[in-house]
XYZ file of C-alpha atoms in Angstrom:
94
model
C 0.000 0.000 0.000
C 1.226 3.490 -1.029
C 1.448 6.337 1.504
C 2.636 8.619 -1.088
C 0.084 11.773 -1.291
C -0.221 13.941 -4.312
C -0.648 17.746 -3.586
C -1.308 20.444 -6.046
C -2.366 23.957 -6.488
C -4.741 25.350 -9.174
C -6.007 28.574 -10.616
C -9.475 28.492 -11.194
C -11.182 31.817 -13.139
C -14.785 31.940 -12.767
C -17.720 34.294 -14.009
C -18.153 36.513 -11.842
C -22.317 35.690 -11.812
C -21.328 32.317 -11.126
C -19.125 32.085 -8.610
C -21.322 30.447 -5.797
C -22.029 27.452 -8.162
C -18.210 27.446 -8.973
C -17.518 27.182 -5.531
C -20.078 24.967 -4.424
C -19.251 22.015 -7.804
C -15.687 22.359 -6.349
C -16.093 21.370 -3.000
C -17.975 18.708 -4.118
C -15.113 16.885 -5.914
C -13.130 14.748 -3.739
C -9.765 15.884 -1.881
C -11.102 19.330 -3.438
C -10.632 22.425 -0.825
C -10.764 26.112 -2.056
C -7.594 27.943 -0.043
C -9.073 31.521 -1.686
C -11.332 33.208 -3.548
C -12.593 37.095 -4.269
C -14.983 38.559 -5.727
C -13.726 38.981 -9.290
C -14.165 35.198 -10.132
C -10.147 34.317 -8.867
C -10.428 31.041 -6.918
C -6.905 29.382 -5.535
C -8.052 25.464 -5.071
C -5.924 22.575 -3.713
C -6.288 18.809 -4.263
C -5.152 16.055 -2.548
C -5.414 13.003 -4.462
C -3.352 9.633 -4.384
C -1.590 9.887 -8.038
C -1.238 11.964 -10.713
C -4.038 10.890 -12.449
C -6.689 12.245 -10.074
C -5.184 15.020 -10.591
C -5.570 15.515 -13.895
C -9.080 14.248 -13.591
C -10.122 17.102 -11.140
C -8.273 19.287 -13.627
C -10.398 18.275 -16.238
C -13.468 18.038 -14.062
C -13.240 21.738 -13.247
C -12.392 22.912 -16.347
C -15.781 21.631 -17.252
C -17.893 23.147 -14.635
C -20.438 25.936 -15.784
C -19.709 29.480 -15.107
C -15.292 28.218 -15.131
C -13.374 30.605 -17.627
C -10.274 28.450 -17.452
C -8.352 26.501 -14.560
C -5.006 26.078 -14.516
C -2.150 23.548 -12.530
C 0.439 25.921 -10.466
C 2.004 23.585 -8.147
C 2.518 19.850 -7.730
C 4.451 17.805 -5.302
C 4.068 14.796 -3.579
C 4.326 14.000 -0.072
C 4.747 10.893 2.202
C 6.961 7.879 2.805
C 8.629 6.132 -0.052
C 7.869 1.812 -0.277
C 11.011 0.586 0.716
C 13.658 2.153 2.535
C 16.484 1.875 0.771
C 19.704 -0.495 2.047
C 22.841 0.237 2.838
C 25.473 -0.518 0.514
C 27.946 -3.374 0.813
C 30.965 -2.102 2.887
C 28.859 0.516 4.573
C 30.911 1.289 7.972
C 28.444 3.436 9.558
């Protein structure tokens, strides 16, 4: 099982009429939390998803959404413990 955590940062632009619905079809994707928004439409939205492709899928997802201008991916890292640790080589006085 992989303990590795995906985090990532997008841009949302929104109609300004439209904003509430923006806001509320956001929050209801999964790992979906909105860190900012004002009141010309600018929405700052972070995901937490287990790979890359959820990612991309939320992406895609909000791109979609009525009343969304564009949305764009400003950060990515990923976070947590790797599978294995790795071994220490042969000869290895420490």
């Amino acid at each position: 099982m992989s303990t590795t955590v995906h985090i990532a940062s997008l841009l949302v632009h929104a109609r300004t009429e439209a904003i509430s619905d923006v806001e509320r079809d956001v929050l209801a994707l999964g790992g979906a939390e909105i860190a900012h928004s004002d009141d010309q439409g600018r929405l700052i939205v972070t995901l937490e998803t287990a790979n890359e492709a959820e990612i991309v899928q939320a992406l895609t997802d909000i791109q979609l959404l009525t009343g969304v201008v564009s949305a764009s991916l400003v950060y990515h890292q990923t976070d947590g413990a790797p599978e294995a640790a790795p071994t220490s080589l042969e000869g290895d006085t420490q």
